[in-house]
Amino acid sequence: MEEKTPAQQMREKLLAQKKNGWDVVDEATERAIFEYAEGYKEFLDAGKTERTCVDNIVELAKEAGFVPFERGMDLQPGMKVYRVNRGKAINLAVVGSAPLDQGVTLCAAHIDNPRLDLKPVPLYEDGELAYLKTHYYGGLRKYQWVTIPLELRGVAALKDGSVVKVAVGAGENDPLFTISDLLPHLAAAQNQKKLGEAVPAETLNLLVGSRPLKDDEGSDRVKLAVMKLLNERYGITEADFLSAELEAVPAFDAVDIGFDRTLIGAYGHDDRVCAYAALRGLLDLPSTPVRTAVCVLADKEEIGSVGVSGMQSRFFDTFMEDLCASQNVPLRVCFEKSFCLSTDVSIAYDPNFPEVFEKNNSARINYGVGICKYTGRAGKSGASDAGAETVAYIRRLLDGRNVLWQMCELGKTDVGGGGTVALYMADRNIDTIDAGVPVLSMHAPFETVGKLDCYMMYAACRAVYEG
Ligand code: MN
Ligand code: MN
């Protein structure tokens, strides 16, 4: 071994080191990374909407010994409980050995994704073709959602109180749906439009049928024939669309990307990649943690964490208060001692578009969990700016467990930005910091992440829960 020069030694001591994760991990970790990715891909395919995702999570939680949390339950250390919020969000907890006045450790992700919701009056016929009108949900780029296969998932709540689950495209040999776009031959005028205006929202109409009802002289025969099929399969009528939540989501399953299979392409990495890490981390806890570990999987983040199933909802406080009541601990005392990792994806540096990134402060694929001290826009507007002490805590925690991580911002300061659930946790007097997997093509129907980063996210959540 050659001796290091004084300059080399000084460089190692004084300058921050950044290394590609694949140059750092050992063979056992490599194996764990690829194994973890298989479980994550299954999780993605099983839950393409918040409701199906919750259904799958409940199954996984039950297998791991979790039980529904009833108010007033006698909670002992080691007990595993969960509570579902209206089928669209879920909180899970493993009761720790320390009392709740010592606070809890939280990992909070969201399980809603950009998609195309059906309008309340969606079904119509035009040009002897049947369509469902959609209303896009979340910050999506409309031009990306045409000419791809889509499937339909959700529920119709009937007046008699029953709820019908709708899933077309989920089964083998199921039909799929699509939205048409102009052909290049006739797109001269459309090509002149701005990208954001080229595909107007009112053209995002899902093609769902083309065969008219036979032996009928009336109008809208294709529409009627489609409604007949829906009625036969689900027992619903056109009026039942009024009380339905139906979502058109990409029909493709999660796949490996790259000759080396180090990446995953799928719909919904934002934010199922962190939701799975937060969940798996909790399910895999080998023993009773010291502080109670809580996994929060919220809905409605993509539209501002609003509404009864979003992170701003008192559902979370009620869950926590019910936990605290079992030990006669005031909720505020628990919150002020708690720590939250707001686990939401970060933006991966994309060499195809270097102009929107500030290189020194961008997350890179394969460099581990992206930690954001703050998110927001412009002058940190709308950010939860984690304190320096909180950043130091997470540095210490992750380095102590050999979790690979990197510090990042969301692109160039004046170019754009974004937000997460972090500010709503911080509002509750909980020390909170953002951390997530870097994603390419975020909010597209098909997003890409690195398997190494996915695994490091899981390791980070484990570290938080285990303290
Ligand atoms: Mn997100
Ligand atoms: Mn998002």
CSV table of N, CA, C and O and ligand atoms in Angstrom, one decimal, residues 110 270-271 301-302 344-345, ligand 1:
chain,number,residue,atom,x,y,z
A,110,HIS,N,-47.1,9.0,1.2
A,110,HIS,CA,-48.5,9.0,0.7
A,110,HIS,C,-48.7,7.9,-0.4
A,110,HIS,O,-47.7,7.5,-1.0
A,270,ASP,N,-43.9,7.5,-7.0
A,270,ASP,CA,-44.2,8.6,-6.2
A,270,ASP,C,-45.6,8.4,-5.6
A,270,ASP,O,-46.6,8.7,-6.3
A,271,ASP,N,-45.8,7.9,-4.5
A,271,ASP,CA,-44.8,7.8,-3.5
A,271,ASP,C,-44.8,6.4,-2.9
A,271,ASP,O,-44.5,6.2,-1.7
A,301,GLU,N,-52.1,13.6,-1.0
A,301,GLU,CA,-50.9,14.5,-1.0
A,301,GLU,C,-50.7,15.2,-2.3
A,301,GLU,O,-50.3,16.4,-2.4
A,302,GLU,N,-51.1,14.6,-3.4
A,302,GLU,CA,-50.9,15.1,-4.7
A,302,GLU,C,-51.8,16.3,-5.0
A,302,GLU,O,-51.6,17.1,-6.0
A,344,ASP,N,-40.9,11.0,1.1
A,344,ASP,CA,-41.5,11.3,-0.2
A,344,ASP,C,-40.4,11.4,-1.2
A,344,ASP,O,-39.3,11.9,-0.8
A,345,VAL,N,-40.6,11.1,-2.4
A,345,VAL,CA,-39.6,11.0,-3.4
A,345,VAL,C,-38.9,12.3,-3.7
A,345,VAL,O,-39.5,13.4,-3.5
B,1,MN,MN,-44.9,12.5,-3.5
